[in-house]
Amino acid sequence: MSSRTWVLAAVSCMVALGSTACRGDDDTDVARAEVGPEGGTVVSADSVLTIAILPGALEETIQLTIERSDDPPEVFGPAYAVHPNLDLAVPATVTYRFPLPPDTSQTAVGYVDPDEFAEGRARWRPLPLGRVDVERNLVTGVDSQLSLFYGLLEDVTDIPDPTDTDGPATGGGSSGSDGDGTTSRGDSGTTSGDPDTSVGPTTNSSTTDPGDSGSESSGGETTGPGLDCDNLPMGPLMVQEFMFTGTPLDDNAEDMTFSSLGSIIVRNGADLVQISPAGNVTTIPTMVALPDTLGLRWTNDGNIVAAAFSGELLLIEPSGAVSQLWGGLAIPNGVYPAIDGNIFFTDFSIPEAAFIDGAGTMITELGVGGVVAPQANGIVYDPDRNFVYYVSYGQGILWRVDVTDLGNPGMPQNILMIGPTSMGDQVGLDGMAMDACGNLYIVDQNQGAPGSLFRVELDAAGAPIGGAELLVEAFPDGVANAVFGQGPGWEAYDTTLFLVGLPGRIFMVDVGVPGAPTAVTG
């Protein structure tokens, strides 16, 4: 788990409305955390409310508290008091996890403005850009400040107004009205009466609920509770586009990563940017100009590792500091930081597959040369079966290396050949991802043609079951790499693969199963 994702201790005292107040033992516990300019995630003691604060949102470190409260007006589900209340330079993502009402068409996360509460005009208003995931009982929104109270609004068109004696509220929010009177706060001006029509889907349509029942893989190995690994949706699967401010990215978006701070991190031309679940884009300043990069992933200690065309692996810290983690390479390509701290990578030109320790002091080669690593590209580490998988771009080969003994890895084995689809003249295997069932997802970049997506089902011994299943034959635009939605604020997307490529558009495919644990999830 990232050192910048804070685990909150439950305590029995809180800072409430500017004064320190100790509660009795029978009161709800308080969640506390120190959050600074580098961002962080704060979760209520009962895990219902999550606030993800992105890097750059705060100018200084604060102590943030969350506790249940009966002070605001009545609302669907428990209400939560948050302190301190202040404006944010980058909007926070607010996630509410609670059994939802039967009709969620007008459901949203609600907030109470601290100034209105102080003036005796407390009322609930909906946050903008909400997403509703009925299967997982999740509702998300974004807030440009830390509001005084948060709760769940069953129907945003029927919110009582304490200043109106004639009926439900029909006006109010600082961002103006949408015509039917329902308003919400947010720079985008999007109203909560029509949540999130511009940024991705409003619901998660997957019929596979990871919380239903346990299962075994096709190879007979138990895959853990909540996974139905034998009944994953078959291709062709639907493709949706994730929209964000300034879509598409300018250039250089060869790869992307989720972070434990609640954002997508990706290249946008010369810049490194972060994208919130609501589609807000902010630049991550770095102390030096970054070279062009290929692989880009989040590490277990809360940094970013990038494979640079300058022949090195770079470490990018939240402070903006950039340092060389490993040099002397040719064209480093795929990167995969493991939970244990090791960083697996490929080099397209040497060619090789290898890994270094997290401190960048030692390298272990897994496969070197054109015989066992030609045009090495995407790479994934499977700690459960003790294998590393990587692909050869133009050759269409999936390789496997036994790393039961990390200090003495086995020889690479060619375990599968994947040919070009009808939409691509030449195969070009690129990025890889692994799901919680232990299956591989491989992007075929098709050497410039519209990309494709394959799933390779693996048995308990790590061997392919049949050939590669074509899930998406042709994306609307070029794609190169894929990552599962992970991290705070992205719970509604945990069964969704996000794909990006040089054209700068981000696409989504719901594959019906969450991703395997990574350095993002810990």
Coordinates of C-alpha atoms in Angstrom, one line a residue:
M1 CA 0.0 0.0 0.0
S2 CA 1.3 3.5 -0.9
S3 CA 2.8 5.4 2.0
R4 CA 0.7 8.3 0.8
T5 CA -2.6 6.5 1.3
W6 CA -3.4 6.9 5.0
V7 CA -5.1 4.3 7.1
L8 CA -7.3 6.1 9.5
A9 CA -7.5 5.2 13.2
A10 CA -10.9 5.3 14.9
V11 CA -10.9 7.8 17.8
S12 CA -13.5 9.1 20.2
C13 CA -12.9 12.8 20.0
M14 CA -13.2 15.2 17.0
V15 CA -12.8 18.8 16.1
A16 CA -16.4 19.8 15.5
L17 CA -17.3 23.2 13.9
G18 CA -14.1 24.8 15.1
S19 CA -14.1 23.5 18.7
T20 CA -12.7 20.3 20.1
A21 CA -15.5 18.0 21.4
C22 CA -15.1 14.6 23.1
R23 CA -17.9 12.2 22.5
G24 CA -19.2 9.3 24.7
D25 CA -18.1 5.8 24.1
D26 CA -21.5 5.0 22.4
D27 CA -21.1 7.6 19.7
T28 CA -19.8 6.9 16.2
D29 CA -16.1 6.9 15.9
V30 CA -14.2 9.6 14.1
A31 CA -11.8 9.1 11.2
R32 CA -8.8 11.4 11.2
A33 CA -6.0 11.9 8.7
E34 CA -3.4 14.5 7.8
V35 CA -3.6 15.4 4.1
G36 CA -1.2 17.7 2.4
P37 CA -0.4 19.1 -1.1
E38 CA 0.5 15.6 -2.2
G39 CA -3.1 14.5 -1.8
G40 CA -4.7 11.6 0.1
T41 CA -7.7 9.4 0.7
V42 CA -9.9 9.7 3.8
V43 CA -12.5 7.0 4.6
S44 CA -15.2 7.2 7.3
A45 CA -14.9 4.7 10.1
D46 CA -17.8 2.7 8.7
S47 CA -16.4 2.8 5.2
V48 CA -19.5 4.5 3.8
L49 CA -18.0 7.9 2.8
T50 CA -14.7 8.3 1.0
I51 CA -13.1 11.6 0.0
A52 CA -10.2 11.4 -2.4
I53 CA -8.2 14.6 -2.5
L54 CA -5.9 14.9 -5.5
P55 CA -2.4 16.3 -5.6
G56 CA -2.4 20.1 -5.8
A57 CA -5.8 20.5 -4.2
L58 CA -4.4 21.8 -0.9
E59 CA -1.7 24.4 -0.3
E60 CA -0.8 23.1 3.1
T61 CA -1.3 20.1 5.3
I62 CA -4.6 19.8 7.2
Q63 CA -6.1 17.4 9.7
L64 CA -9.3 16.1 8.1
T65 CA -12.0 14.5 10.2
I66 CA -15.1 12.6 9.2
E67 CA -17.9 11.4 11.6
R68 CA -21.6 10.6 11.4
S69 CA -23.9 13.5 12.4
D70 CA -27.5 14.1 13.1
D71 CA -27.1 17.9 12.8
P72 CA -28.0 18.4 9.1
P73 CA -31.6 18.0 7.7
E74 CA -32.9 14.5 7.3
V75 CA -31.5 12.6 4.3
F76 CA -31.5 9.1 2.8
G77 CA -28.9 7.1 4.7
P78 CA -26.4 8.4 7.3
A79 CA -25.1 11.9 7.1
Y80 CA -21.4 12.8 7.8
A81 CA -19.8 15.9 9.2
V82 CA -16.4 16.9 7.7
H83 CA -13.9 19.4 9.0
P84 CA -12.2 21.7 8.1
N85 CA -14.3 23.3 5.4
L86 CA -12.3 25.0 2.7
D87 CA -12.0 25.5 -1.1
L88 CA -9.9 23.1 -3.1
A89 CA -7.7 24.1 -6.1
V90 CA -8.6 20.7 -7.6
P91 CA -12.0 19.2 -7.0
A92 CA -12.2 16.2 -4.7
T93 CA -14.0 12.9 -5.6
V94 CA -16.7 12.0 -3.0
T95 CA -17.9 8.4 -3.0
Y96 CA -20.9 7.1 -0.9
R97 CA -21.3 3.4 -0.5
F98 CA -24.7 2.4 0.9
P99 CA -27.8 0.3 0.0
L100 CA -29.5 2.4 -2.7
P101 CA -33.2 3.2 -3.2
P102 CA -35.2 1.2 -5.7
D103 CA -35.3 4.1 -8.2
T104 CA -31.8 5.6 -8.7
S105 CA -32.6 7.8 -11.7
Q106 CA -32.4 10.9 -9.5
T107 CA -30.0 9.7 -6.8
A108 CA -26.9 11.7 -6.0
V109 CA -24.3 12.5 -3.3
G110 CA -25.6 15.6 -1.4
Y111 CA -23.8 18.3 0.5
V112 CA -24.6 21.1 2.9
D113 CA -22.8 24.4 2.4
P114 CA -21.1 25.5 5.7
D115 CA -22.0 29.2 5.1
E116 CA -25.7 28.4 4.7
F117 CA -25.6 26.1 7.7
A118 CA -24.1 28.9 9.8
E119 CA -26.8 31.3 8.6
G120 CA -29.6 28.9 9.6
R121 CA -30.5 28.0 6.0
A122 CA -29.2 24.5 6.0
R123 CA -30.4 22.5 3.0
W124 CA -29.1 19.6 0.9
R125 CA -27.8 20.2 -2.6
P126 CA -26.6 17.6 -5.1
L127 CA -23.0 17.4 -6.1
P128 CA -22.3 17.5 -9.9
L129 CA -21.1 14.8 -12.2
G130 CA -22.5 11.9 -10.2
R131 CA -22.2 8.2 -11.1
V132 CA -24.5 5.5 -9.9
D133 CA -23.4 1.8 -9.7
V134 CA -26.5 -0.1 -8.6
E135 CA -24.6 -3.5 -8.5
R136 CA -22.1 -2.2 -6.0
N137 CA -24.3 0.3 -4.2
L138 CA -22.0 3.2 -5.1
V139 CA -22.7 6.9 -5.9
T140 CA -19.9 9.3 -6.7
G141 CA -19.7 13.1 -7.2
V142 CA -17.1 15.9 -7.2
D143 CA -16.8 18.8 -4.9
S144 CA -14.8 22.0 -5.4
Q145 CA -14.6 22.4 -1.6
L146 CA -14.7 20.3 1.6
S147 CA -18.3 20.8 2.5
L148 CA -19.7 20.7 6.1
F149 CA -22.0 17.6 5.6
Y150 CA -22.3 14.8 3.0
G151 CA -25.2 12.4 2.6
L152 CA -27.1 10.4 0.0
L153 CA -30.0 12.1 -1.8
E154 CA -32.7 9.7 -2.9
D155 CA -34.3 12.2 -5.4
V156 CA -32.6 15.5 -6.3
T157 CA -35.9 16.9 -7.6
D158 CA -37.6 16.6 -4.3
I159 CA -35.3 18.2 -1.7
P160 CA -37.1 20.2 1.0
D161 CA -36.1 23.8 1.2
P162 CA -36.2 25.1 4.8
T163 CA -36.8 28.7 3.5
D164 CA -39.8 27.6 1.3
T165 CA -43.1 26.9 3.0
D166 CA -44.8 25.9 -0.3
G167 CA -43.1 22.7 -1.1
P168 CA -39.9 21.1 -2.3
A169 CA -36.9 23.2 -3.4
T170 CA -36.7 24.2 -7.0
G171 CA -33.7 26.4 -7.0
G172 CA -30.6 27.2 -5.3
G173 CA -26.9 26.1 -6.1
S174 CA -24.1 28.4 -6.9
S175 CA -23.7 27.1 -10.4
G176 CA -27.1 28.1 -11.6
S177 CA -30.3 26.3 -12.6
D178 CA -30.9 23.7 -15.3
G179 CA -34.4 24.7 -16.1
D180 CA -36.3 22.4 -13.9
G181 CA -34.9 24.1 -10.8
T182 CA -32.4 21.4 -9.7
T183 CA -28.9 22.8 -9.4
S184 CA -25.5 21.6 -8.4
R185 CA -22.1 23.1 -7.7
G186 CA -19.2 22.6 -10.0
D187 CA -17.0 24.3 -12.6
S188 CA -18.4 22.3 -15.4
G189 CA -21.9 23.6 -14.9
T190 CA -23.3 20.0 -15.2
T191 CA -26.5 19.6 -13.4
S192 CA -27.3 16.7 -11.1
G193 CA -30.7 16.3 -12.7
D194 CA -28.9 14.8 -15.7
P195 CA -25.8 13.3 -14.1
D196 CA -22.6 12.9 -16.1
T197 CA -23.7 12.9 -19.7
S198 CA -20.2 14.0 -20.8
V199 CA -17.8 11.9 -18.8
G200 CA -18.2 8.1 -19.2
P201 CA -21.2 6.0 -18.4
T202 CA -23.5 6.9 -15.5
T203 CA -23.9 3.2 -14.4
N204 CA -21.8 0.1 -14.4
S205 CA -23.7 -2.3 -16.6
S206 CA -21.8 -5.4 -15.6
T207 CA -24.0 -8.3 -14.6
T208 CA -21.2 -10.0 -12.6
D209 CA -21.4 -8.9 -9.0
P210 CA -18.0 -9.6 -7.4
G211 CA -19.8 -9.9 -4.0
D212 CA -22.1 -12.7 -4.9
S213 CA -20.4 -16.0 -4.6
G214 CA -17.1 -17.9 -4.7
S215 CA -15.9 -19.9 -7.7
E216 CA -13.1 -22.0 -9.1
S217 CA -11.2 -21.3 -12.2
S218 CA -11.4 -23.6 -15.3
G219 CA -8.3 -25.3 -14.1
G220 CA -9.9 -26.2 -10.8
E221 CA -8.1 -23.7 -8.6
T222 CA -10.2 -21.7 -6.2
T223 CA -9.9 -18.0 -7.1
G224 CA -11.3 -16.5 -3.9
P225 CA -14.6 -15.3 -2.7
G226 CA -16.8 -13.2 -4.9
L227 CA -15.4 -14.2 -8.3
D228 CA -17.4 -16.1 -10.9
C229 CA -14.4 -16.9 -13.1
D230 CA -16.2 -19.5 -15.2
N231 CA -18.9 -17.2 -16.4
L232 CA -17.1 -14.1 -17.7
P233 CA -18.8 -12.2 -20.6
M234 CA -17.8 -13.4 -24.0
G235 CA -16.8 -11.1 -26.9
P236 CA -17.6 -9.0 -28.7
L237 CA -17.8 -6.5 -25.8
M238 CA -19.0 -3.0 -25.9
V239 CA -16.6 -0.1 -26.1
Q240 CA -17.3 3.3 -24.5
E241 CA -15.2 6.4 -24.5
F242 CA -14.1 8.1 -21.3
M243 CA -14.6 11.8 -21.8
F244 CA -12.5 14.4 -20.0
T245 CA -11.7 18.1 -20.2
G246 CA -9.9 18.8 -23.4
T247 CA -10.4 15.3 -25.0
P248 CA -8.3 14.1 -26.7
L249 CA -4.9 14.3 -25.1
D250 CA -2.3 16.2 -27.3
D251 CA 0.2 13.5 -27.8
N252 CA 2.6 11.0 -26.1
A253 CA -0.2 9.1 -24.4
E254 CA 1.4 5.7 -24.9
D255 CA 0.4 4.4 -21.5
M256 CA -1.6 5.5 -18.4
T257 CA -1.8 4.4 -14.7
F258 CA -4.3 4.7 -11.9
S259 CA -3.0 6.0 -8.6
S260 CA -3.8 5.4 -4.9
L261 CA -4.7 9.1 -4.7
G262 CA -7.8 8.7 -6.9
S263 CA -6.7 9.8 -10.4
I264 CA -5.6 8.6 -13.8
I265 CA -2.0 9.7 -14.6
V266 CA -1.1 10.0 -18.2
R267 CA 1.1 12.1 -20.6
N268 CA -0.5 15.0 -22.4
G269 CA 2.1 16.2 -24.9
A270 CA 5.1 17.4 -22.9
D271 CA 3.1 17.4 -19.6
L272 CA 2.2 14.8 -17.1
V273 CA -1.4 15.2 -16.1
Q274 CA -3.9 13.7 -13.7
I275 CA -7.6 13.0 -14.6
S276 CA -10.3 12.7 -11.9
P277 CA -13.3 10.4 -12.1
A278 CA -15.3 13.4 -13.1
G279 CA -12.9 14.1 -16.0
N280 CA -11.2 17.1 -14.6
V281 CA -7.6 17.5 -15.9
T282 CA -4.8 19.1 -14.0
T283 CA -1.1 19.3 -14.8
I284 CA 1.4 17.6 -12.4
P285 CA 4.4 19.9 -12.3
T286 CA 7.9 18.3 -12.6
M287 CA 11.2 19.9 -11.7
V288 CA 12.7 19.0 -15.1
A289 CA 11.2 18.5 -18.5
L290 CA 10.3 14.9 -19.2
P291 CA 11.5 13.1 -22.3
D292 CA 9.0 11.1 -24.4
T293 CA 7.9 8.0 -22.5
L294 CA 6.3 4.6 -23.2
G295 CA 5.4 2.6 -20.1
L296 CA 4.0 4.6 -17.1
R297 CA 2.9 3.0 -13.8
W298 CA 2.3 3.7 -10.1
T299 CA 4.6 2.1 -7.6
N300 CA 4.0 0.6 -4.2
D301 CA 5.6 3.6 -2.4
G302 CA 3.4 6.2 -4.1
N303 CA 5.7 7.3 -7.0
I304 CA 5.5 6.9 -10.8
V305 CA 7.9 4.9 -12.9
A306 CA 8.3 5.8 -16.5
A307 CA 10.1 4.1 -19.4
A308 CA 11.8 6.9 -21.2
F309 CA 13.0 7.1 -24.8
S310 CA 16.2 8.4 -23.3
G311 CA 17.1 4.8 -22.4
E312 CA 16.3 4.9 -18.7
L313 CA 13.6 4.2 -16.2
L314 CA 12.6 7.4 -14.4
L315 CA 11.2 7.8 -11.0
I316 CA 8.8 10.7 -10.6
E317 CA 7.8 11.7 -7.1
P318 CA 4.6 13.6 -6.1
S319 CA 6.9 16.6 -5.2
G320 CA 7.8 16.8 -8.9
A321 CA 11.3 15.5 -8.4
V322 CA 12.6 13.3 -11.3
S323 CA 15.5 10.9 -10.9
Q324 CA 17.0 8.0 -12.9
L325 CA 16.0 4.7 -11.4
W326 CA 18.0 2.6 -14.0
G327 CA 20.0 3.6 -17.0
G328 CA 21.9 2.1 -19.9
L329 CA 18.9 0.9 -21.7
A330 CA 17.9 1.3 -25.4
I331 CA 14.1 1.7 -25.7
P332 CA 12.5 0.6 -22.4
N333 CA 8.9 -0.2 -23.1
G334 CA 6.5 -2.0 -20.7
V335 CA 6.8 -1.5 -17.0
Y336 CA 5.0 -3.3 -14.1
P337 CA 5.8 -2.3 -10.5
A338 CA 5.0 -5.2 -8.3
I339 CA 3.4 -5.0 -4.8
D340 CA 6.7 -6.3 -3.3
G341 CA 8.6 -3.4 -4.7
N342 CA 10.4 -5.0 -7.7
I343 CA 9.9 -3.3 -11.0
F344 CA 9.5 -5.6 -14.1
F345 CA 10.2 -4.1 -17.5
T346 CA 10.9 -4.8 -21.1
D347 CA 13.3 -3.2 -23.6
F348 CA 12.1 -3.2 -27.2
S349 CA 15.5 -2.7 -28.8
I350 CA 18.1 -4.6 -26.7
P351 CA 15.7 -6.7 -26.6
E352 CA 15.1 -8.0 -23.1
A353 CA 12.7 -8.7 -20.2
A354 CA 14.1 -8.1 -16.7
F355 CA 13.4 -6.6 -13.3
I356 CA 15.1 -4.4 -10.9
D357 CA 14.7 -3.9 -7.1
G358 CA 12.7 -0.9 -6.0
A359 CA 15.8 1.0 -5.1
G360 CA 17.3 0.5 -8.5
T361 CA 20.5 -1.2 -7.2
M362 CA 20.3 -4.6 -8.9
I363 CA 18.9 -6.1 -12.2
T364 CA 17.8 -9.6 -12.9
E365 CA 17.5 -10.6 -16.5
L366 CA 14.5 -12.9 -17.5
G367 CA 15.1 -13.1 -21.2
V368 CA 17.7 -11.4 -23.4
G369 CA 18.1 -11.4 -27.2
G370 CA 16.1 -12.0 -30.3
V371 CA 15.5 -15.6 -29.7
V372 CA 13.6 -15.3 -26.4
A373 CA 12.6 -11.6 -26.3
P374 CA 12.2 -10.2 -29.8
Q375 CA 10.6 -6.7 -29.7
A376 CA 9.7 -7.2 -26.0
N377 CA 6.7 -5.1 -25.1
G378 CA 3.9 -5.5 -22.4
I379 CA 4.8 -7.3 -19.2
V380 CA 2.9 -8.6 -16.2
Y381 CA 4.0 -10.3 -12.9
D382 CA 1.8 -13.0 -11.4
P383 CA 2.9 -13.6 -7.8
D384 CA 0.2 -16.3 -7.1
R385 CA 1.6 -18.6 -9.8
N386 CA 5.1 -17.3 -9.7
F387 CA 5.3 -16.4 -13.4
V388 CA 6.2 -13.4 -15.5
Y389 CA 4.4 -13.0 -18.8
Y390 CA 5.5 -10.7 -21.6
V391 CA 4.7 -10.3 -25.3
S392 CA 6.8 -9.9 -28.5
Y393 CA 5.3 -7.1 -30.6
G394 CA 5.5 -8.0 -34.3
Q395 CA 6.1 -11.7 -33.7
G396 CA 2.7 -12.1 -31.8
I397 CA 4.3 -14.3 -29.1
L398 CA 3.2 -14.6 -25.4
W399 CA 6.1 -15.7 -23.2
R400 CA 6.2 -17.1 -19.7
V401 CA 9.1 -17.2 -17.2
D402 CA 9.1 -19.2 -14.0
V403 CA 10.2 -16.9 -11.2
T404 CA 9.5 -19.2 -8.2
D405 CA 13.1 -18.3 -7.3
L406 CA 13.4 -14.7 -8.3
G407 CA 17.2 -14.9 -8.0
N408 CA 17.4 -17.7 -10.5
P409 CA 14.5 -17.4 -13.0
G410 CA 13.7 -20.2 -15.5
M411 CA 14.1 -20.0 -19.3
P412 CA 11.4 -18.1 -21.2
Q413 CA 8.8 -20.3 -22.8
N414 CA 6.7 -19.5 -25.9
I415 CA 3.2 -20.5 -24.7
L416 CA 0.9 -18.9 -27.3
M417 CA 1.0 -17.3 -30.8
I418 CA -1.6 -14.6 -31.6
G419 CA -2.1 -13.7 -35.2
P420 CA -3.5 -10.5 -36.7
T421 CA -7.2 -9.8 -36.8
S422 CA -9.1 -9.1 -39.9
M423 CA -9.0 -5.4 -39.1
G424 CA -5.2 -5.3 -38.8
D425 CA -2.7 -6.1 -41.6
Q426 CA 0.0 -7.0 -39.0
V427 CA 0.0 -8.1 -35.4
G428 CA 1.5 -5.7 -32.9
L429 CA 1.1 -7.1 -29.3
D430 CA 1.5 -4.2 -26.9
G431 CA 0.2 -3.6 -23.4
M432 CA -1.0 -6.3 -20.9
A433 CA -3.2 -6.6 -17.8
M434 CA -4.3 -9.4 -15.5
D435 CA -7.7 -9.8 -13.9
A436 CA -8.5 -11.2 -10.4
C437 CA -9.2 -14.6 -12.0
G438 CA -5.6 -14.8 -13.3
N439 CA -6.5 -14.2 -17.0
L440 CA -4.4 -12.0 -19.3
Y441 CA -5.7 -9.2 -21.4
I442 CA -3.5 -8.3 -24.4
V443 CA -3.8 -5.2 -26.6
D444 CA -3.0 -5.7 -30.3
Q445 CA -1.9 -2.3 -31.5
N446 CA -2.1 -3.7 -35.0
Q447 CA 1.0 -1.6 -36.0
G448 CA -1.1 1.5 -36.6
A449 CA -4.4 0.0 -37.6
P450 CA -7.4 0.3 -35.1
G451 CA -6.4 -1.7 -32.1
S452 CA -7.9 -5.0 -30.8
L453 CA -8.2 -6.6 -27.4
F454 CA -7.7 -10.3 -26.5
R455 CA -8.3 -12.3 -23.4
V456 CA -6.1 -15.3 -22.7
E457 CA -7.6 -17.7 -20.1
L458 CA -5.0 -19.4 -17.9
D459 CA -5.3 -22.5 -15.9
A460 CA -4.0 -23.1 -12.4
A461 CA -0.6 -24.0 -13.8
G462 CA -0.4 -20.8 -15.8
A463 CA -0.9 -22.4 -19.2
P464 CA -3.4 -21.0 -21.8
I465 CA -6.7 -22.7 -22.0
G466 CA -7.3 -22.7 -25.8
G467 CA -6.4 -19.8 -27.9
A468 CA -6.7 -16.0 -27.4
E469 CA -10.4 -14.9 -27.3
L470 CA -11.1 -11.7 -29.3
L471 CA -13.1 -9.3 -27.1
V472 CA -12.9 -6.2 -29.3
E473 CA -12.0 -6.5 -32.9
A474 CA -11.4 -2.8 -33.6
F475 CA -11.4 0.3 -31.4
P476 CA -12.6 3.6 -32.8
D477 CA -9.0 4.8 -32.6
G478 CA -5.5 3.6 -31.8
V479 CA -4.8 1.9 -28.5
A480 CA -1.6 0.6 -27.0
N481 CA -2.0 -0.2 -23.3
A482 CA -4.7 -1.3 -20.9
V483 CA -5.1 -0.9 -17.1
F484 CA -8.0 -1.9 -14.8
G485 CA -9.9 0.9 -13.0
Q486 CA -8.5 1.0 -9.5
G487 CA -8.1 3.3 -6.6
P488 CA -10.4 5.6 -4.5
G489 CA -13.3 7.2 -6.5
W490 CA -13.1 4.5 -9.2
E491 CA -15.0 1.8 -7.4
A492 CA -17.8 1.9 -10.1
Y493 CA -15.1 1.0 -12.7
D494 CA -13.3 -1.9 -11.0
T495 CA -14.4 -4.4 -13.7
T496 CA -13.5 -2.0 -16.5
L497 CA -10.4 -2.0 -18.6
F498 CA -9.2 1.5 -19.6
L499 CA -7.2 1.7 -22.9
V500 CA -5.2 4.6 -24.3
G501 CA -2.8 5.2 -27.2
L502 CA -1.0 7.9 -29.1
P503 CA -4.2 9.4 -30.5
G504 CA -5.0 10.5 -27.0
R505 CA -8.4 9.0 -26.6
I506 CA -9.3 6.8 -23.6
F507 CA -11.7 3.9 -24.1
M508 CA -13.4 1.6 -21.6
V509 CA -14.4 -2.1 -21.8
D510 CA -16.3 -3.8 -19.0
V511 CA -14.9 -7.3 -18.8
G512 CA -17.0 -8.5 -15.9
V513 CA -14.2 -9.1 -13.4
P514 CA -12.0 -6.8 -11.3
G515 CA -8.3 -6.5 -12.0
A516 CA -5.7 -8.4 -10.0
P517 CA -4.2 -6.5 -7.0
T518 CA -1.5 -4.1 -8.1
A519 CA 0.7 -1.4 -6.5
V520 CA -2.3 0.9 -6.7
T521 CA -4.4 -1.3 -4.4
G522 CA -1.6 -2.7 -2.3

